[in-house]
mmCIF file of C-alpha atoms and ligand atoms in Angstrom:
data_model
loop_
_atom_site.group_PDB
_atom_site.id
_atom_site.type_symbol
_atom_site.label_atom_id
_atom_site.label_comp_id
_atom_site.label_asym_id
_atom_site.label_seq_id
_atom_site.Cartn_x
_atom_site.Cartn_y
_atom_site.Cartn_z
ATOM 1 C CA MET B 1 102.505 87.580 83.302
ATOM 2 C CA VAL B 2 102.317 91.178 84.367
ATOM 3 C CA ILE B 3 104.606 93.927 85.685
ATOM 4 C CA THR B 4 104.400 94.295 89.395
ATOM 5 C CA ASN B 5 107.061 96.831 90.394
ATOM 6 C CA VAL B 6 108.841 99.803 88.755
ATOM 7 C CA GLU B 7 111.728 101.084 90.854
ATOM 8 C CA PRO B 8 113.877 103.927 89.957
ATOM 9 C CA ILE B 9 117.381 104.132 91.525
ATOM 10 C CA VAL B 10 119.722 107.122 91.534
ATOM 11 C CA LEU B 11 123.392 106.232 91.447
ATOM 12 C CA ASN B 12 126.300 108.470 92.210
ATOM 13 C CA SER B 13 129.957 108.151 91.520
ATOM 14 C CA LYS B 14 132.248 110.807 92.745
ATOM 15 C CA LEU B 15 135.171 111.621 90.317
ATOM 16 C CA ILE B 16 138.826 111.710 91.471
ATOM 17 C CA GLN B 17 139.530 114.268 88.807
ATOM 18 C CA LYS B 18 136.858 116.644 87.726
ATOM 19 C CA PHE B 19 136.536 117.442 83.973
ATOM 20 C CA TYR B 20 134.616 119.724 81.783
ATOM 21 C CA PHE B 21 133.373 120.238 78.276
ATOM 22 C CA SER B 22 132.241 123.428 76.464
ATOM 23 C CA GLN B 23 129.223 123.798 78.784
ATOM 24 C CA TRP B 24 130.066 122.936 82.448
ATOM 25 C CA HIS B 25 132.138 120.867 84.846
ATOM 26 C CA TYR B 26 131.480 117.395 86.122
ATOM 27 C CA GLU B 27 132.596 116.523 89.678
ATOM 28 C CA SER B 28 130.592 113.315 89.857
ATOM 29 C CA ARG B 29 128.401 111.086 87.668
ATOM 30 C CA THR B 30 124.814 110.792 88.842
ATOM 31 C CA ILE B 31 122.482 108.571 86.813
ATOM 32 C CA CYS B 32 119.050 107.113 87.184
ATOM 33 C CA ILE B 33 118.450 103.578 86.308
ATOM 34 C CA VAL B 34 115.154 101.540 86.618
ATOM 35 C CA LYS B 35 114.389 98.074 87.738
ATOM 36 C CA VAL B 36 111.230 96.706 86.444
ATOM 37 C CA VAL B 37 109.917 93.339 87.888
ATOM 38 C CA THR B 38 107.167 90.847 87.030
ATOM 39 C CA ASP B 39 105.001 88.683 89.112
ATOM 40 C CA GLU B 40 106.944 85.544 88.019
ATOM 41 C CA GLY B 41 110.205 87.132 89.256
ATOM 42 C CA TYR B 42 111.721 88.404 86.068
ATOM 43 C CA VAL B 43 113.812 91.552 86.372
ATOM 44 C CA GLY B 44 114.571 94.049 83.674
ATOM 45 C CA TRP B 45 117.020 96.984 83.791
ATOM 46 C CA GLY B 46 116.987 100.361 81.987
ATOM 47 C CA GLU B 47 118.633 103.694 82.181
ATOM 48 C CA GLY B 48 117.677 107.299 81.464
ATOM 49 C CA TYR B 49 119.966 109.981 80.109
ATOM 50 C CA GLY B 50 119.954 113.315 81.904
ATOM 51 C CA PRO B 51 119.458 114.884 85.325
ATOM 52 C CA ALA B 52 118.978 111.746 87.547
ATOM 53 C CA ASN B 53 116.727 113.111 90.336
ATOM 54 C CA VAL B 54 114.209 114.490 87.742
ATOM 55 C CA ILE B 55 114.201 111.235 85.744
ATOM 56 C CA LYS B 56 113.487 109.458 89.002
ATOM 57 C CA ALA B 57 110.449 111.578 89.666
ATOM 58 C CA ALA B 58 109.254 111.084 86.075
ATOM 59 C CA ILE B 59 109.631 107.295 86.363
ATOM 60 C CA GLU B 60 107.483 107.463 89.582
ATOM 61 C CA PHE B 61 104.902 109.406 87.487
ATOM 62 C CA TYR B 62 104.838 106.762 84.745
ATOM 63 C CA ALA B 63 104.891 103.745 87.078
ATOM 64 C CA PRO B 64 101.099 103.452 87.485
ATOM 65 C CA PHE B 65 100.533 103.168 83.745
ATOM 66 C CA VAL B 66 103.133 100.374 83.520
ATOM 67 C CA LEU B 67 101.985 98.250 86.465
ATOM 68 C CA ASN B 68 99.857 95.259 85.701
ATOM 69 C CA GLN B 69 100.808 95.439 82.039
ATOM 70 C CA ASN B 70 101.922 92.526 79.898
ATOM 71 C CA PRO B 71 105.831 93.110 79.559
ATOM 72 C CA LEU B 72 105.779 91.564 76.079
ATOM 73 C CA GLU B 73 103.652 94.476 74.835
ATOM 74 C CA ASN B 74 106.332 97.166 74.830
ATOM 75 C CA GLU B 75 104.551 99.276 72.238
ATOM 76 C CA THR B 76 101.292 99.229 73.986
ATOM 77 C CA ILE B 77 103.034 100.215 77.253
ATOM 78 C CA TRP B 78 105.052 102.900 75.397
ATOM 79 C CA GLN B 79 101.819 104.450 73.915
ATOM 80 C CA LYS B 80 100.196 104.587 77.396
ATOM 81 C CA MET B 81 103.113 106.446 78.918
ATOM 82 C CA HIS B 82 103.463 108.710 75.998
ATOM 83 C CA ARG B 83 99.817 109.742 75.628
ATOM 84 C CA ARG B 84 99.645 110.251 79.376
ATOM 85 C CA SER B 85 102.187 113.104 79.219
ATOM 86 C CA LEU B 86 102.085 114.206 75.564
ATOM 87 C CA ASP B 87 100.500 117.575 76.516
ATOM 88 C CA PHE B 88 103.479 118.705 78.411
ATOM 89 C CA ALA B 89 106.394 116.338 77.406
ATOM 90 C CA ARG B 90 106.900 116.499 73.679
ATOM 91 C CA ARG B 91 110.711 116.874 74.264
ATOM 92 C CA GLY B 92 112.912 116.603 77.121
ATOM 93 C CA ILE B 93 113.447 114.778 80.395
ATOM 94 C CA MET B 94 110.047 112.935 80.786
ATOM 95 C CA LEU B 95 111.113 111.065 77.551
ATOM 96 C CA SER B 96 114.319 109.941 79.385
ATOM 97 C CA ALA B 97 112.009 108.233 81.925
ATOM 98 C CA ILE B 98 109.951 106.653 79.198
ATOM 99 C CA SER B 99 113.193 105.520 77.547
ATOM 100 C CA ALA B 100 114.521 103.948 80.706
ATOM 101 C CA ILE B 101 111.283 102.004 81.332
ATOM 102 C CA ASP B 102 111.040 100.987 77.742
ATOM 103 C CA ASN B 103 114.542 99.646 77.693
ATOM 104 C CA ALA B 104 113.880 97.733 80.856
ATOM 105 C CA ILE B 105 110.887 96.229 79.280
ATOM 106 C CA TRP B 106 113.003 95.027 76.335
ATOM 107 C CA ASP B 107 115.356 93.467 78.877
ATOM 108 C CA LEU B 108 112.369 91.739 80.338
ATOM 109 C CA LYS B 109 111.002 90.639 77.104
ATOM 110 C CA GLY B 110 114.295 89.081 76.209
ATOM 111 C CA LYS B 111 114.641 87.344 79.571
ATOM 112 C CA ILE B 112 111.174 86.018 79.358
ATOM 113 C CA LEU B 113 111.514 84.762 75.720
ATOM 114 C CA ASN B 114 115.053 83.605 76.434
ATOM 115 C CA GLN B 115 116.458 85.629 73.519
ATOM 116 C CA PRO B 116 118.879 88.579 73.275
ATOM 117 C CA VAL B 117 117.247 91.970 72.539
ATOM 118 C CA SER B 118 119.021 92.011 69.171
ATOM 119 C CA ILE B 119 117.058 88.965 67.991
ATOM 120 C CA LEU B 120 113.793 90.423 69.176
ATOM 121 C CA LEU B 121 114.585 93.704 67.287
ATOM 122 C CA GLY B 122 114.618 91.535 64.187
ATOM 123 C CA GLY B 123 117.961 89.845 64.022
ATOM 124 C CA ARG B 124 121.578 90.096 64.752
ATOM 125 C CA LYS B 125 123.290 91.554 61.640
ATOM 126 C CA ARG B 126 126.630 91.545 63.362
ATOM 127 C CA ASP B 127 128.094 90.086 66.589
ATOM 128 C CA SER B 128 130.657 92.918 67.299
ATOM 129 C CA VAL B 129 131.124 96.417 66.431
ATOM 130 C CA PRO B 130 133.983 98.984 66.250
ATOM 131 C CA VAL B 131 134.155 101.278 69.190
ATOM 132 C CA TYR B 132 135.090 104.880 69.249
ATOM 133 C CA ALA B 133 136.565 106.445 72.290
ATOM 134 C CA SER B 134 134.569 109.401 73.454
ATOM 135 C CA ALA B 135 137.343 111.121 75.248
ATOM 136 C CA MET B 136 139.711 114.092 75.467
ATOM 137 C CA TYR B 137 137.585 116.229 77.723
ATOM 138 C CA PHE B 138 139.064 119.262 79.258
ATOM 139 C CA THR B 139 140.773 119.177 82.579
ATOM 140 C CA GLU B 140 142.632 121.765 84.738
ATOM 141 C CA THR B 141 146.227 121.270 83.751
ATOM 142 C CA ASP B 142 149.344 123.462 83.004
ATOM 143 C CA ASP B 143 149.311 122.541 79.291
ATOM 144 C CA LEU B 144 145.884 121.327 77.987
ATOM 145 C CA THR B 145 147.061 120.502 74.407
ATOM 146 C CA GLN B 146 149.936 118.271 75.818
ATOM 147 C CA THR B 147 147.445 116.552 78.169
ATOM 148 C CA LEU B 148 145.024 115.792 75.350
ATOM 149 C CA VAL B 149 147.847 114.560 73.108
ATOM 150 C CA GLU B 150 149.081 112.130 75.713
ATOM 151 C CA GLU B 151 145.464 110.769 76.254
ATOM 152 C CA ALA B 152 145.044 110.374 72.491
ATOM 153 C CA VAL B 153 148.307 108.443 72.267
ATOM 154 C CA VAL B 154 147.300 106.134 75.048
ATOM 155 C CA LEU B 155 143.951 105.462 73.361
ATOM 156 C CA LYS B 156 145.767 104.591 70.136
ATOM 157 C CA GLU B 157 148.173 102.355 71.851
ATOM 158 C CA SER B 158 145.268 100.578 73.589
ATOM 159 C CA GLY B 159 143.800 99.645 70.180
ATOM 160 C CA PHE B 160 141.184 102.417 69.406
ATOM 161 C CA LYS B 161 140.897 103.094 65.725
ATOM 162 C CA ALA B 162 138.599 106.022 66.138
ATOM 163 C CA MET B 163 138.391 108.757 68.912
ATOM 164 C CA LYS B 164 136.385 111.844 69.570
ATOM 165 C CA MET B 165 137.818 115.007 71.189
ATOM 166 C CA LYS B 166 135.910 117.959 72.633
ATOM 167 C CA VAL B 167 136.175 121.506 71.082
ATOM 168 C CA GLY B 168 134.283 124.637 72.146
ATOM 169 C CA LEU B 169 136.949 126.426 73.985
ATOM 170 C CA GLY B 170 137.360 129.072 71.168
ATOM 171 C CA ILE B 171 138.509 128.384 67.763
ATOM 172 C CA GLU B 172 142.229 129.226 68.276
ATOM 173 C CA GLN B 173 142.561 126.740 71.201
ATOM 174 C CA ASP B 174 140.427 124.184 69.476
ATOM 175 C CA LEU B 175 142.581 124.220 66.376
ATOM 176 C CA LYS B 176 145.787 124.025 68.384
ATOM 177 C CA ASN B 177 144.393 120.930 70.061
ATOM 178 C CA ILE B 178 143.154 119.318 66.864
ATOM 179 C CA GLU B 179 146.389 119.906 65.023
ATOM 180 C CA ALA B 180 148.563 118.530 67.851
ATOM 181 C CA ILE B 181 146.365 115.383 68.283
ATOM 182 C CA ARG B 182 146.276 114.657 64.604
ATOM 183 C CA LYS B 183 149.961 114.957 64.419
ATOM 184 C CA ALA B 184 150.374 112.574 67.431
ATOM 185 C CA ILE B 185 148.002 109.792 66.302
ATOM 186 C CA GLY B 186 148.916 109.927 62.626
ATOM 187 C CA PRO B 187 146.707 109.853 59.697
ATOM 188 C CA GLU B 188 145.083 106.315 59.997
ATOM 189 C CA ILE B 189 142.964 106.998 63.104
ATOM 190 C CA LYS B 190 139.470 108.408 62.697
ATOM 191 C CA LEU B 191 139.143 111.701 64.599
ATOM 192 C CA MET B 192 135.875 113.371 65.509
ATOM 193 C CA ILE B 193 135.281 116.771 67.105
ATOM 194 C CA ASP B 194 132.357 117.634 69.468
ATOM 195 C CA ALA B 195 131.414 121.252 70.307
ATOM 196 C CA ASN B 196 128.284 120.340 72.399
ATOM 197 C CA HIS B 197 126.557 123.273 70.563
ATOM 198 C CA ALA B 198 129.086 125.878 71.650
ATOM 199 C CA TYR B 199 129.234 127.927 68.460
ATOM 200 C CA ASN B 200 127.093 130.196 66.301
ATOM 201 C CA TYR B 201 127.052 129.619 62.541
ATOM 202 C CA ARG B 202 129.859 132.142 61.820
ATOM 203 C CA GLU B 203 132.220 130.465 64.452
ATOM 204 C CA ALA B 204 131.336 126.963 63.417
ATOM 205 C CA ILE B 205 131.918 127.478 59.699
ATOM 206 C CA GLN B 206 135.213 129.086 60.526
ATOM 207 C CA LEU B 207 136.379 126.129 62.751
ATOM 208 C CA ALA B 208 135.164 123.654 60.203
ATOM 209 C CA HIS B 209 137.073 125.234 57.314
ATOM 210 C CA GLN B 210 140.219 125.483 59.296
ATOM 211 C CA ALA B 211 139.761 121.770 60.722
ATOM 212 C CA GLU B 212 139.196 120.327 57.193
ATOM 213 C CA PRO B 213 143.006 119.699 56.475
ATOM 214 C CA PHE B 214 143.088 117.476 59.620
ATOM 215 C CA ASN B 215 140.690 114.875 58.212
ATOM 216 C CA ILE B 216 137.933 115.076 60.672
ATOM 217 C CA PHE B 217 135.559 112.156 60.411
ATOM 218 C CA TRP B 218 132.591 114.184 61.693
ATOM 219 C CA PHE B 219 131.860 117.573 63.454
ATOM 220 C CA GLU B 220 129.305 116.965 66.253
ATOM 221 C CA GLU B 221 126.800 119.372 67.573
ATOM 222 C CA PRO B 222 128.607 122.467 66.163
ATOM 223 C CA LEU B 223 125.455 124.622 66.619
ATOM 224 C CA SER B 224 122.437 124.918 68.955
ATOM 225 C CA PRO B 225 120.251 121.988 68.524
ATOM 226 C CA GLU B 226 117.156 123.927 67.359
ATOM 227 C CA GLU B 227 119.025 125.648 64.537
ATOM 228 C CA TYR B 228 117.807 123.130 62.035
ATOM 229 C CA ASP B 229 118.336 125.464 58.997
ATOM 230 C CA LYS B 230 121.771 126.637 60.034
ATOM 231 C CA TYR B 231 122.887 122.954 60.327
ATOM 232 C CA TYR B 232 121.756 122.606 56.754
ATOM 233 C CA GLU B 233 123.844 125.675 55.740
ATOM 234 C CA LEU B 234 126.858 124.483 57.509
ATOM 235 C CA ARG B 235 126.626 120.999 55.746
ATOM 236 C CA GLN B 236 126.455 122.810 52.421
ATOM 237 C CA ASN B 237 129.638 124.764 53.195
ATOM 238 C CA THR B 238 132.023 122.200 54.639
ATOM 239 C CA SER B 239 133.385 118.904 53.479
ATOM 240 C CA ILE B 240 133.348 117.649 57.193
ATOM 241 C CA PRO B 241 130.236 115.382 57.912
ATOM 242 C CA ILE B 242 127.908 116.988 60.406
ATOM 243 C CA ALA B 243 126.511 114.847 63.300
ATOM 244 C CA THR B 244 123.754 115.820 65.843
ATOM 245 C CA GLY B 245 120.749 114.418 67.707
ATOM 246 C CA GLU B 246 121.732 113.811 71.331
ATOM 247 C CA CYS B 247 119.388 116.706 72.304
ATOM 248 C CA GLU B 248 116.605 115.482 69.987
ATOM 249 C CA PHE B 249 113.645 113.367 70.885
ATOM 250 C CA LEU B 250 111.016 111.072 69.338
ATOM 251 C CA ARG B 251 110.449 110.355 65.636
ATOM 252 C CA ASP B 252 108.892 113.855 65.113
ATOM 253 C CA GLY B 253 112.019 115.522 66.399
ATOM 254 C CA PHE B 254 114.360 113.416 64.145
ATOM 255 C CA LEU B 255 111.910 114.002 61.227
ATOM 256 C CA THR B 256 112.486 117.726 61.665
ATOM 257 C CA LEU B 257 116.258 117.161 61.388
ATOM 258 C CA LEU B 258 115.770 114.942 58.294
ATOM 259 C CA LYS B 259 113.306 117.163 56.479
ATOM 260 C CA ASN B 260 115.742 120.147 57.082
ATOM 261 C CA LYS B 261 118.654 117.983 55.859
ATOM 262 C CA SER B 262 120.438 119.114 58.995
ATOM 263 C CA ALA B 263 122.797 116.220 59.455
ATOM 264 C CA ASP B 264 124.849 113.533 57.800
ATOM 265 C CA ILE B 265 124.783 111.316 60.984
ATOM 266 C CA LEU B 266 121.901 111.203 63.590
ATOM 267 C CA GLN B 267 122.866 110.457 67.182
ATOM 268 C CA PRO B 268 119.681 109.450 69.128
ATOM 269 C CA ASP B 269 120.354 108.556 72.666
ATOM 270 C CA LEU B 270 118.595 105.295 73.594
ATOM 271 C CA GLY B 271 118.116 106.519 77.138
ATOM 272 C CA ALA B 272 116.388 109.827 76.037
ATOM 273 C CA ALA B 273 115.050 109.859 72.416
ATOM 274 C CA GLY B 274 112.225 107.399 73.361
ATOM 275 C CA GLY B 275 113.943 103.974 74.098
ATOM 276 C CA LEU B 276 114.640 101.116 71.923
ATOM 277 C CA THR B 277 110.953 100.989 70.705
ATOM 278 C CA GLU B 278 111.001 104.488 69.415
ATOM 279 C CA VAL B 279 114.744 104.662 68.284
ATOM 280 C CA LYS B 280 114.142 101.713 66.025
ATOM 281 C CA LYS B 281 111.452 103.719 64.357
ATOM 282 C CA ILE B 282 113.869 106.738 64.186
ATOM 283 C CA ALA B 283 116.420 104.545 62.567
ATOM 284 C CA SER B 284 113.976 103.470 59.919
ATOM 285 C CA LEU B 285 113.022 107.054 59.186
ATOM 286 C CA ALA B 286 116.743 108.014 58.933
ATOM 287 C CA ASN B 287 117.222 105.014 56.503
ATOM 288 C CA ALA B 288 114.473 106.216 54.254
ATOM 289 C CA TYR B 289 116.315 109.578 54.091
ATOM 290 C CA GLY B 290 119.604 107.995 53.367
ATOM 291 C CA VAL B 291 121.095 109.291 56.708
ATOM 292 C CA GLU B 292 123.279 107.231 59.016
ATOM 293 C CA VAL B 293 122.487 106.570 62.751
ATOM 294 C CA ILE B 294 125.319 106.182 65.314
ATOM 295 C CA PRO B 295 123.623 106.428 68.713
ATOM 296 C CA HIS B 296 124.853 108.729 71.454
ATOM 297 C CA CYS B 297 125.839 106.708 74.484
ATOM 298 C CA TRP B 298 127.156 108.115 77.846
ATOM 299 C CA GLY B 299 126.149 106.417 80.924
ATOM 300 C CA THR B 300 126.426 103.203 82.906
ATOM 301 C CA GLY B 301 127.089 99.686 81.553
ATOM 302 C CA ILE B 302 123.306 99.325 81.098
ATOM 303 C CA ALA B 303 123.511 102.135 78.478
ATOM 304 C CA VAL B 304 126.434 100.447 76.755
ATOM 305 C CA ALA B 305 124.630 97.130 76.646
ATOM 306 C CA THR B 306 121.429 98.803 75.379
ATOM 307 C CA ALA B 307 123.424 100.453 72.481
ATOM 308 C CA LEU B 308 125.201 97.269 71.598
ATOM 309 C CA GLN B 309 121.902 95.306 71.138
ATOM 310 C CA PHE B 310 120.608 98.080 69.056
ATOM 311 C CA LEU B 311 123.726 98.189 66.897
ATOM 312 C CA SER B 312 123.608 94.489 66.324
ATOM 313 C CA ASN B 313 120.344 95.012 64.487
ATOM 314 C CA ILE B 314 120.622 98.406 62.800
ATOM 315 C CA ASP B 315 120.501 98.554 58.980
ATOM 316 C CA ILE B 316 123.399 99.935 57.006
ATOM 317 C CA THR B 317 122.448 101.184 53.501
ATOM 318 C CA PRO B 318 123.526 100.930 50.851
ATOM 319 C CA GLY B 319 124.375 97.309 51.337
ATOM 320 C CA ARG B 320 127.523 96.002 49.885
ATOM 321 C CA MET B 321 130.076 93.332 50.450
ATOM 322 C CA PHE B 322 132.455 95.426 52.578
ATOM 323 C CA ALA B 323 129.928 97.936 54.098
ATOM 324 C CA PRO B 324 131.106 100.265 56.904
ATOM 325 C CA GLU B 325 130.139 98.988 60.345
ATOM 326 C CA PRO B 326 128.161 101.195 62.818
ATOM 327 C CA PHE B 327 130.186 102.485 65.738
ATOM 328 C CA LEU B 328 129.543 102.269 69.500
ATOM 329 C CA GLU B 329 130.273 105.517 71.406
ATOM 330 C CA LEU B 330 132.253 104.507 74.418
ATOM 331 C CA ASP B 331 132.947 107.220 76.897
ATOM 332 C CA ARG B 332 136.438 106.965 78.322
ATOM 333 C CA SER B 333 136.021 109.533 81.225
ATOM 334 C CA GLU B 334 136.268 108.246 84.731
ATOM 335 C CA ASN B 335 133.080 106.490 85.634
ATOM 336 C CA GLY B 336 132.729 103.697 88.224
ATOM 337 C CA LEU B 337 129.103 103.217 87.147
ATOM 338 C CA ARG B 338 130.262 102.167 83.702
ATOM 339 C CA GLU B 339 133.014 99.976 84.947
ATOM 340 C CA GLU B 340 131.565 98.220 87.938
ATOM 341 C CA LEU B 341 127.772 98.064 87.561
ATOM 342 C CA ILE B 342 127.359 95.277 85.112
ATOM 343 C CA LYS B 343 128.656 91.713 84.602
ATOM 344 C CA PRO B 344 130.329 90.909 82.353
ATOM 345 C CA ALA B 345 132.362 94.113 82.501
ATOM 346 C CA VAL B 346 132.532 96.486 79.529
ATOM 347 C CA GLN B 347 135.502 95.065 77.619
ATOM 348 C CA VAL B 348 137.118 96.501 74.431
ATOM 349 C CA GLU B 349 139.458 94.280 72.446
ATOM 350 C CA ASP B 350 141.557 95.662 69.633
ATOM 351 C CA GLY B 351 139.065 98.617 69.384
ATOM 352 C CA ARG B 352 135.986 96.397 69.215
ATOM 353 C CA MET B 353 133.207 95.196 71.493
ATOM 354 C CA LYS B 354 131.288 91.895 71.365
ATOM 355 C CA ILE B 355 127.609 92.107 71.380
ATOM 356 C CA PRO B 356 126.163 89.964 74.299
ATOM 357 C CA ASN B 357 124.057 87.011 73.119
ATOM 358 C CA LYS B 358 122.605 86.198 76.441
ATOM 359 C CA PRO B 359 118.855 86.838 77.000
ATOM 360 C CA GLY B 360 117.678 90.424 77.251
ATOM 361 C CA LEU B 361 120.362 93.101 77.241
ATOM 362 C CA GLY B 362 122.767 90.214 77.979
ATOM 363 C CA ILE B 363 124.141 91.582 81.216
ATOM 364 C CA GLU B 364 123.704 91.100 84.949
ATOM 365 C CA ILE B 365 123.745 93.830 87.513
ATOM 366 C CA ASP B 366 126.508 93.529 90.198
ATOM 367 C CA GLU B 367 124.466 93.818 93.442
ATOM 368 C CA ASP B 368 127.622 94.954 95.393
ATOM 369 C CA ALA B 369 128.248 97.781 92.994
ATOM 370 C CA LEU B 370 124.485 98.717 92.983
ATOM 371 C CA ARG B 371 124.669 99.040 96.829
ATOM 372 C CA LYS B 372 127.939 100.883 96.679
ATOM 373 C CA TYR B 373 126.672 103.609 94.329
ATOM 374 C CA ALA B 374 122.885 103.919 95.029
ATOM 375 C CA ILE B 375 122.062 107.139 96.859
ATOM 376 C CA SER B 376 118.217 107.073 96.603
HETATM 377 CA CA1 LIG Y 401 128.301 114.721 72.094
#
């Protein structure tokens, strides 16, 4: 059996209400997915994280090296793609294209072998995972703090036991928001903060110290992603665990974070860091360094399904009877592509999601939703 078609598809979902984070506004969600087909009619789906039109062009670049390959040989295909662009793409968006194709090939493998991807990765260590709500973005409102508090309370009432809020508006405003949200949700709910690399070291340490009394579960991307040594200094000087990695790529990139002791938690995105083939290796590296992996996930239902399959298999060390479970990041911002594109739909029950056990990623694409959102 060989791969006979690699088709990138750009999807766009306009937002009713625009939102922003520390860097820019979103008025729509535009995402590139890829459909990989074999001569026997099997279809696999993958998704890349990042600017969709560029990922589409990059997928078109890689397609000739994927066509006529055996879809069961995911590593061989990965190597062909990587070596063909290594000279100019050691980081960045080309790797999102490789990731999308790689994840689609895993979906294909699962469907051909009639097994879920989690089994093919080595086995299902869990059938469900706790979900944290990635939420509390900034919106244009008369009272931002109050708006965020209301959102946090709704999330808590809908069963989430963990939630992540944005920071990066300035330390004073951030602290006001953190304090109000913590007060509203009570002490039991896990609360993370995410600056999307908005701060320099001096600002980050100031925010970390002042946020410590509010029991922050982790502080995500406080600093610019390339400040590996500053991340280490920050870790040395705050009790809040430091998380980063959504802007990092490949095992070599994550090895740099590990060697520099930059993070307590690594967050590779399965649609950018190199796909399931590479992120499994990144997770093994992290494990050897005693660092946790909780993938970054921010896209359509395909990205959610890919992360779920990965999380089913991931190692948690040290092992113990009541070991902590790995979290799925579930974006709660408005996004039709997450809610409508896959069947069965993304469904959270009491703060948890089941990991599909159907073949491949365990999902089907809703063709009506695909037609509705496809723009190229
Ligand atoms: Ca983030």
